PDB file of C-alpha atoms in Angstrom:
ATOM      1  CA  GLU A 103      -3.952  10.017  24.848  1.00 92.00           C
ATOM      2  CA  ILE A 104      -7.076  10.127  22.712  1.00 94.00           C
ATOM      3  CA  VAL A 105      -9.644   7.531  23.717  1.00 96.00           C
ATOM      4  CA  MET A 106     -11.728   6.047  20.931  1.00 97.00           C
ATOM      5  CA  THR A 107     -15.124   4.682  21.965  1.00 98.00           C
ATOM      6  CA  GLN A 108     -17.128   2.486  19.624  1.00 98.00           C
ATOM      7  CA  SER A 109     -20.800   1.673  19.864  1.00 95.00           C
ATOM      8  CA  PRO A 110     -22.544  -0.606  20.029  1.00 96.00           C
ATOM      9  CA  ALA A 111     -20.244  -3.371  21.210  1.00 96.00           C
ATOM     10  CA  THR A 112     -22.336  -5.881  19.251  1.00 97.00           C
ATOM     11  CA  LEU A 113     -24.702  -5.191  16.378  1.00 97.00           C
ATOM     12  CA  SER A 114     -27.124  -7.888  15.267  1.00 96.00           C
ATOM     13  CA  VAL A 115     -28.168  -7.433  11.662  1.00 95.00           C
ATOM     14  CA  SER A 116     -29.870  -9.597   9.057  1.00 95.00           C
ATOM     15  CA  PRO A 117     -28.183 -10.153   5.686  1.00 94.00           C
ATOM     16  CA  GLY A 118     -29.203  -7.449   3.249  1.00 95.00           C
ATOM     17  CA  GLU A 119     -29.934  -4.922   5.978  1.00 96.00           C
ATOM     18  CA  ARG A 120     -28.049  -1.722   6.708  1.00 96.00           C
ATOM     19  CA  ALA A 121     -25.539  -1.497   9.532  1.00 97.00           C
ATOM     20  CA  THR A 122     -24.425   1.716  11.176  1.00 97.00           C
ATOM     21  CA  LEU A 123     -21.390   1.684  13.465  1.00 98.00           C
ATOM     22  CA  SER A 124     -20.265   4.624  15.575  1.00 98.00           C
ATOM     23  CA  CYS A 125     -16.880   5.794  16.762  1.00 98.00           C
ATOM     24  CA  ARG A 126     -16.348   8.711  19.106  1.00 98.00           C
ATOM     25  CA  ALA A 127     -13.035  10.381  19.945  1.00 97.00           C
ATOM     26  CA  SER A 128     -12.305  11.999  23.310  1.00 96.00           C
ATOM     27  CA  GLN A 129     -11.010  15.051  21.450  1.00 96.00           C
ATOM     28  CA  SER A 130     -10.964  16.155  17.866  1.00 96.00           C
ATOM     29  CA  VAL A 131      -9.008  14.005  15.434  1.00 95.00           C
ATOM     30  CA  SER A 132      -9.931  16.214  12.486  1.00 93.00           C
ATOM     31  CA  GLY A 133     -10.534  13.812   9.570  1.00 94.00           C
ATOM     32  CA  ASN A 134      -7.703  11.445  10.443  1.00 96.00           C
ATOM     33  CA  LEU A 135      -9.780   8.384  11.098  1.00 97.00           C
ATOM     34  CA  ALA A 136      -9.541   4.875   9.674  1.00 98.00           C
ATOM     35  CA  TRP A 137     -11.766   1.806   9.859  1.00 98.00           C
ATOM     36  CA  TYR A 138     -10.619  -1.797   9.772  1.00 98.00           C
ATOM     37  CA  GLN A 139     -12.420  -5.091   9.331  1.00 98.00           C
ATOM     38  CA  HIS A 140     -11.272  -8.192  11.182  1.00 97.00           C
ATOM     39  CA  ARG A 141     -12.756 -11.501  10.193  1.00 95.00           C
ATOM     40  CA  PRO A 142     -12.102 -14.476  12.519  1.00 89.00           C
ATOM     41  CA  GLY A 143      -8.879 -16.264  11.702  1.00 88.00           C
ATOM     42  CA  GLN A 144      -7.781 -13.646   9.184  1.00 92.00           C
ATOM     43  CA  ALA A 145      -5.559 -10.615   9.235  1.00 93.00           C
ATOM     44  CA  PRO A 146      -7.297  -7.297   9.828  1.00 94.00           C
ATOM     45  CA  SER A 147      -7.803  -5.242   6.679  1.00 96.00           C
ATOM     46  CA  LEU A 148      -8.097  -1.540   5.966  1.00 98.00           C
ATOM     47  CA  LEU A 149     -11.571  -0.441   4.859  1.00 98.00           C
ATOM     48  CA  ILE A 150     -11.650   3.341   5.086  1.00 98.00           C
ATOM     49  CA  TYR A 151      -9.091   6.075   5.721  1.00 97.00           C
ATOM     50  CA  ASP A 152      -9.259   9.850   5.972  1.00 97.00           C
ATOM     51  CA  THR A 153     -12.803   9.340   7.336  1.00 98.00           C
ATOM     52  CA  SER A 154     -14.415   8.497   4.015  1.00 98.00           C
ATOM     53  CA  THR A 155     -11.903   7.204   1.453  1.00 98.00           C
ATOM     54  CA  ARG A 156     -12.349   3.543   0.656  1.00 98.00           C
ATOM     55  CA  ALA A 157      -9.168   1.506   0.508  1.00 97.00           C
ATOM     56  CA  THR A 158      -8.263  -0.306  -2.689  1.00 95.00           C
ATOM     57  CA  GLY A 159     -10.718  -3.051  -3.513  1.00 95.00           C
ATOM     58  CA  VAL A 160     -13.251  -2.191  -0.813  1.00 97.00           C
ATOM     59  CA  PRO A 161     -16.834  -2.496  -2.088  1.00 97.00           C
ATOM     60  CA  ALA A 162     -18.966   0.601  -2.428  1.00 97.00           C
ATOM     61  CA  ARG A 163     -21.435  -0.671   0.185  1.00 97.00           C
ATOM     62  CA  PHE A 164     -18.926   0.500   2.806  1.00 98.00           C
ATOM     63  CA  SER A 165     -18.948   4.210   3.490  1.00 98.00           C
ATOM     64  CA  GLY A 166     -17.508   6.437   6.182  1.00 98.00           C
ATOM     65  CA  SER A 167     -18.516   9.849   7.407  1.00 97.00           C
ATOM     66  CA  GLY A 168     -17.995  12.302  10.249  1.00 97.00           C
ATOM     67  CA  SER A 169     -15.502  14.836  11.478  1.00 95.00           C
ATOM     68  CA  GLY A 170     -13.964  16.084  14.689  1.00 94.00           C
ATOM     69  CA  THR A 171     -15.065  13.626  17.338  1.00 97.00           C
ATOM     70  CA  VAL A 172     -17.980  11.682  15.836  1.00 98.00           C
ATOM     71  CA  PHE A 173     -17.611   9.193  13.014  1.00 98.00           C
ATOM     72  CA  THR A 174     -19.780   6.572  11.359  1.00 98.00           C
ATOM     73  CA  LEU A 175     -19.154   3.493   9.264  1.00 98.00           C
ATOM     74  CA  THR A 176     -22.154   2.394   7.236  1.00 98.00           C
ATOM     75  CA  ILE A 177     -22.564  -0.902   5.467  1.00 97.00           C
ATOM     76  CA  SER A 178     -25.485  -0.396   3.134  1.00 94.00           C
ATOM     77  CA  SER A 179     -26.526  -4.015   2.564  1.00 93.00           C
ATOM     78  CA  LEU A 180     -24.790  -6.637   4.638  1.00 95.00           C
ATOM     79  CA  GLN A 181     -23.297  -9.576   2.845  1.00 95.00           C
ATOM     80  CA  SER A 182     -22.271 -12.821   4.524  1.00 93.00           C
ATOM     81  CA  GLU A 183     -18.589 -11.877   4.372  1.00 94.00           C
ATOM     82  CA  ASP A 184     -19.253  -8.632   6.262  1.00 96.00           C
ATOM     83  CA  PHE A 185     -19.971 -10.324   9.580  1.00 95.00           C
ATOM     84  CA  ALA A 186     -16.808  -9.441  11.452  1.00 96.00           C
ATOM     85  CA  VAL A 187     -15.363  -7.092  14.046  1.00 97.00           C
ATOM     86  CA  TYR A 188     -14.771  -3.488  13.015  1.00 98.00           C
ATOM     87  CA  TYR A 189     -12.276  -1.107  14.608  1.00 98.00           C
ATOM     88  CA  CYS A 190     -11.765   2.598  14.228  1.00 98.00           C
ATOM     89  CA  GLN A 191      -8.332   4.198  14.636  1.00 98.00           C
ATOM     90  CA  GLN A 192      -7.248   7.820  14.947  1.00 97.00           C
ATOM     91  CA  TYR A 193      -3.960   9.005  13.509  1.00 96.00           C
ATOM     92  CA  ASN A 194      -4.246  12.695  14.233  1.00 94.00           C
ATOM     93  CA  ASN A 195      -2.733  13.065  17.692  1.00 85.00           C
ATOM     94  CA  TRP A 196       0.229  11.040  18.815  1.00 77.00           C
ATOM     95  CA  PRO A 197       1.662   9.506  20.751  1.00 74.00           C
ATOM     96  CA  PRO A 198       0.101   7.062  20.528  1.00 91.00           C
ATOM     97  CA  TRP A 199      -2.213   6.261  17.651  1.00 94.00           C
ATOM     98  CA  THR A 200      -5.269   4.691  19.241  1.00 96.00           C
ATOM     99  CA  PHE A 201      -7.967   2.212  18.327  1.00 97.00           C
ATOM    100  CA  GLY A 202     -11.483   1.683  19.527  1.00 97.00           C
ATOM    101  CA  GLN A 203     -12.427  -1.510  21.318  1.00 97.00           C
ATOM    102  CA  GLY A 204     -14.388  -2.779  18.345  1.00 97.00           C
ATOM    103  CA  THR A 205     -17.941  -3.462  17.197  1.00 98.00           C
ATOM    104  CA  LYS A 206     -18.869  -7.020  16.387  1.00 97.00           C
ATOM    105  CA  VAL A 207     -21.401  -7.317  13.571  1.00 97.00           C
ATOM    106  CA  GLU A 208     -23.230 -10.602  13.924  1.00 95.00           C
ATOM    107  CA  VAL A 209     -26.048 -12.362  12.153  1.00 90.00           C
ATOM    108  CA  LYS A 210     -29.468 -11.583  13.583  1.00 87.00           C
TER     109      LYS A 210
ATOM    110  CA  GLN B 246       0.110  -9.279  -4.063  1.00 94.00           C
ATOM    111  CA  VAL B 247       1.246  -7.713  -0.816  1.00 96.00           C
ATOM    112  CA  GLN B 248       1.555 -10.223   2.022  1.00 97.00           C
ATOM    113  CA  LEU B 249       2.800 -10.059   5.580  1.00 98.00           C
ATOM    114  CA  VAL B 250       3.289 -13.497   7.096  1.00 98.00           C
ATOM    115  CA  GLN B 251       4.111 -13.789  10.761  1.00 98.00           C
ATOM    116  CA  SER B 252       5.809 -16.586  12.636  1.00 97.00           C
ATOM    117  CA  GLY B 253       3.811 -19.067  14.657  1.00 97.00           C
ATOM    118  CA  SER B 254       2.472 -19.116  18.180  1.00 97.00           C
ATOM    119  CA  GLU B 255       4.874 -18.941  21.094  1.00 97.00           C
ATOM    120  CA  PHE B 256       4.488 -20.378  24.581  1.00 97.00           C
ATOM    121  CA  GLN B 257       7.161 -19.124  26.962  1.00 97.00           C
ATOM    122  CA  LYS B 258       7.884 -18.908  30.665  1.00 97.00           C
ATOM    123  CA  PRO B 259       8.212 -15.593  32.492  1.00 97.00           C
ATOM    124  CA  GLY B 260      11.674 -14.112  32.089  1.00 97.00           C
ATOM    125  CA  ALA B 261      12.310 -15.708  28.713  1.00 97.00           C
ATOM    126  CA  SER B 262      12.577 -13.870  25.387  1.00 97.00           C
ATOM    127  CA  VAL B 263      10.731 -14.302  22.128  1.00 98.00           C
ATOM    128  CA  LYS B 264      11.372 -12.976  18.626  1.00 98.00           C
ATOM    129  CA  ILE B 265       8.442 -12.709  16.219  1.00 98.00           C
ATOM    130  CA  SER B 266       9.083 -12.369  12.513  1.00 98.00           C
ATOM    131  CA  CYS B 267       6.983 -10.584   9.918  1.00 98.00           C
ATOM    132  CA  LYS B 268       8.045 -11.639   6.431  1.00 98.00           C
ATOM    133  CA  THR B 269       6.807  -9.360   3.686  1.00 98.00           C
ATOM    134  CA  SER B 270       6.418  -9.887  -0.035  1.00 98.00           C
ATOM    135  CA  GLY B 271       4.779  -8.317  -3.039  1.00 97.00           C
ATOM    136  CA  TYR B 272       6.251  -4.830  -2.635  1.00 97.00           C
ATOM    137  CA  THR B 273       9.548  -3.038  -2.008  1.00 97.00           C
ATOM    138  CA  PHE B 274      10.151  -3.556   1.700  1.00 97.00           C
ATOM    139  CA  THR B 275      11.985  -0.290   2.291  1.00 96.00           C
ATOM    140  CA  ASN B 276       9.222   1.864   0.803  1.00 95.00           C
ATOM    141  CA  ASN B 277       6.868   1.517   3.772  1.00 96.00           C
ATOM    142  CA  ALA B 278       7.247   1.595   7.535  1.00 96.00           C
ATOM    143  CA  ILE B 279       6.216  -1.407   9.586  1.00 97.00           C
ATOM    144  CA  ASN B 280       4.102  -0.914  12.684  1.00 97.00           C
ATOM    145  CA  TRP B 281       3.467  -3.312  15.517  1.00 98.00           C
ATOM    146  CA  MET B 282       0.251  -3.734  17.458  1.00 97.00           C
ATOM    147  CA  ARG B 283      -0.683  -5.774  20.511  1.00 97.00           C
ATOM    148  CA  GLN B 284      -4.172  -7.084  21.128  1.00 96.00           C
ATOM    149  CA  ALA B 285      -5.348  -8.599  24.379  1.00 94.00           C
ATOM    150  CA  PRO B 286      -8.513 -10.734  24.413  1.00 89.00           C
ATOM    151  CA  GLY B 287     -11.701  -8.705  24.025  1.00 88.00           C
ATOM    152  CA  GLN B 288      -9.863  -5.437  23.437  1.00 92.00           C
ATOM    153  CA  GLY B 289      -8.946  -3.327  20.470  1.00 94.00           C
ATOM    154  CA  PRO B 290      -5.410  -3.255  19.131  1.00 96.00           C
ATOM    155  CA  GLU B 291      -2.809  -1.137  20.927  1.00 97.00           C
ATOM    156  CA  TRP B 292      -0.230   0.605  18.784  1.00 96.00           C
ATOM    157  CA  MET B 293       3.231  -0.332  20.031  1.00 97.00           C
ATOM    158  CA  GLY B 294       5.315   1.717  17.632  1.00 96.00           C
ATOM    159  CA  TRP B 295       6.911   1.574  14.237  1.00 96.00           C
ATOM    160  CA  ILE B 296      10.189   1.035  12.484  1.00 96.00           C
ATOM    161  CA  ASN B 297      11.583   2.915   9.541  1.00 95.00           C
ATOM    162  CA  THR B 298      12.483   0.057   7.208  1.00 96.00           C
ATOM    163  CA  ASN B 299      14.903   2.275   5.318  1.00 94.00           C
ATOM    164  CA  THR B 300      17.042   3.358   8.252  1.00 95.00           C
ATOM    165  CA  GLY B 301      16.158   0.707  10.817  1.00 96.00           C
ATOM    166  CA  ASP B 302      15.245   3.436  13.325  1.00 96.00           C
ATOM    167  CA  PRO B 303      12.506   2.318  15.727  1.00 96.00           C
ATOM    168  CA  THR B 304       9.994   4.481  17.545  1.00 95.00           C
ATOM    169  CA  TYR B 305       8.215   3.061  20.570  1.00 96.00           C
ATOM    170  CA  ALA B 306       4.959   4.150  22.112  1.00 94.00           C
ATOM    171  CA  GLN B 307       5.394   5.221  25.704  1.00 92.00           C
ATOM    172  CA  ASP B 308       3.797   2.077  27.118  1.00 91.00           C
ATOM    173  CA  PHE B 309       6.131  -0.103  25.076  1.00 93.00           C
ATOM    174  CA  THR B 310       9.541   1.222  25.914  1.00 92.00           C
ATOM    175  CA  GLY B 311      11.880  -1.021  27.812  1.00 86.00           C
ATOM    176  CA  HIS B 312      11.564  -4.659  26.897  1.00 91.00           C
ATOM    177  CA  PHE B 313      10.335  -4.494  23.308  1.00 97.00           C
ATOM    178  CA  VAL B 314      12.774  -4.265  20.409  1.00 98.00           C
ATOM    179  CA  PHE B 315      11.937  -3.674  16.746  1.00 98.00           C
ATOM    180  CA  SER B 316      14.400  -4.581  14.022  1.00 98.00           C
ATOM    181  CA  VAL B 317      14.509  -5.323  10.302  1.00 98.00           C
ATOM    182  CA  ASP B 318      16.547  -7.412   7.911  1.00 97.00           C
ATOM    183  CA  THR B 319      16.168  -5.801   4.522  1.00 97.00           C
ATOM    184  CA  SER B 320      17.962  -8.693   2.787  1.00 97.00           C
ATOM    185  CA  VAL B 321      14.951 -10.924   3.516  1.00 97.00           C
ATOM    186  CA  SER B 322      12.270  -8.191   3.637  1.00 98.00           C
ATOM    187  CA  THR B 323      11.446  -9.099   7.209  1.00 98.00           C
ATOM    188  CA  ALA B 324      10.646  -7.133  10.337  1.00 98.00           C
ATOM    189  CA  TYR B 325      11.082  -8.489  13.835  1.00 98.00           C
ATOM    190  CA  LEU B 326       9.614  -7.873  17.256  1.00 98.00           C
ATOM    191  CA  GLN B 327      11.645  -9.140  20.174  1.00 98.00           C
ATOM    192  CA  ILE B 328      10.158  -9.193  23.639  1.00 98.00           C
ATOM    193  CA  ASN B 329      12.667  -9.615  26.450  1.00 97.00           C
ATOM    194  CA  SER B 330      12.079 -10.545  30.088  1.00 96.00           C
ATOM    195  CA  LEU B 331       8.592 -11.799  29.302  1.00 97.00           C
ATOM    196  CA  ARG B 332       5.857 -11.171  31.847  1.00 95.00           C
ATOM    197  CA  THR B 333       2.462 -12.814  32.119  1.00 95.00           C
ATOM    198  CA  ASP B 334       0.811  -9.561  31.044  1.00 94.00           C
ATOM    199  CA  ASP B 335       2.659  -9.773  27.716  1.00 96.00           C
ATOM    200  CA  THR B 336       0.232 -12.556  26.793  1.00 97.00           C
ATOM    201  CA  ALA B 337      -1.555 -11.277  23.705  1.00 97.00           C
ATOM    202  CA  VAL B 338      -1.724 -11.468  19.929  1.00 97.00           C
ATOM    203  CA  TYR B 339       0.908  -9.361  18.212  1.00 98.00           C
ATOM    204  CA  TYR B 340       0.409  -7.962  14.717  1.00 98.00           C
ATOM    205  CA  CYS B 341       2.713  -6.330  12.226  1.00 98.00           C
ATOM    206  CA  ALA B 342       1.147  -3.960   9.736  1.00 98.00           C
ATOM    207  CA  ARG B 343       2.393  -1.939   6.795  1.00 97.00           C
ATOM    208  CA  ASP B 344       2.042   1.810   6.759  1.00 95.00           C
ATOM    209  CA  HIS B 345      -0.138   2.874   3.841  1.00 94.00           C
ATOM    210  CA  GLY B 346       2.302   5.562   2.769  1.00 88.00           C
ATOM    211  CA  ASP B 347       4.967   4.935   0.161  1.00 82.00           C
ATOM    212  CA  TYR B 348       8.050   6.935   1.209  1.00 82.00           C
ATOM    213  CA  VAL B 349       5.892   8.884   3.665  1.00 82.00           C
ATOM    214  CA  PHE B 350       4.420   8.006   7.033  1.00 86.00           C
ATOM    215  CA  GLN B 351       0.663   8.089   7.105  1.00 86.00           C
ATOM    216  CA  PHE B 352       0.109   6.003  10.241  1.00 93.00           C
ATOM    217  CA  PHE B 353      -2.786   3.965   9.082  1.00 96.00           C
ATOM    218  CA  PHE B 354      -2.186   0.442   7.982  1.00 97.00           C
ATOM    219  CA  ASP B 355      -3.186  -1.179   4.730  1.00 96.00           C
ATOM    220  CA  TYR B 356      -1.827  -4.723   5.122  1.00 97.00           C
ATOM    221  CA  TRP B 357      -1.526  -6.709   8.309  1.00 97.00           C
ATOM    222  CA  GLY B 358       0.042  -9.961   9.295  1.00 97.00           C
ATOM    223  CA  GLN B 359      -2.181 -12.738  10.529  1.00 96.00           C
ATOM    224  CA  GLY B 360      -1.058 -12.248  14.121  1.00 97.00           C
ATOM    225  CA  THR B 361       1.172 -14.208  16.465  1.00 98.00           C
ATOM    226  CA  GLN B 362      -0.188 -15.500  19.755  1.00 97.00           C
ATOM    227  CA  VAL B 363       2.306 -15.143  22.581  1.00 98.00           C
ATOM    228  CA  THR B 364       1.402 -16.902  25.805  1.00 97.00           C
ATOM    229  CA  VAL B 365       3.506 -16.369  28.912  1.00 97.00           C
ATOM    230  CA  SER B 366       2.846 -18.758  31.737  1.00 96.00           C
TER     231      SER B 366
END
């Protein structure tokens, strides 16, 4: 099973600042990596798939990069609605598909 | 718009069963697989498996074989997760999620239900 490790566990950022979230896989997942946003009390939503493709309706301030075992989600200028928990997920090697434990982006 | 709406919280005793529904709307139900995830407090989601909404064939992750059952009712565009012989360690939030792929399985998930809290005590 591929283990996905996200860092940091919590990221404190001021509105308007840049946020950089990391996701590391225990073995290569090629480019088969997705990111999700989970706001409190809401359903999780897909942000990025195939490492860097934004899902429908996702603002351009969200971008993904990486390959192999190291991936990054960048939020260029944090808006109030971006304070949430973010998860990465690999869908390259199964079973099973696996998620990271999450990074909480909170207001500094 | 695409929506997945799950049934409400459940509080059950050990040994009981529970059936969670995931009612979909806004798209053709049989075009996309439905996946199920479990999330314990403070942890990331765990992928439990998926069901082919066209054929009704389920696939379970290794850790979720045994007392979990996926099913669908295409007449009401709804997927179900039944958990039998509930144990205290089944306490978690359960999510359904739609596979992004139309007619293909891509195994990332573009729409999720709001989650169903199951508490076993």
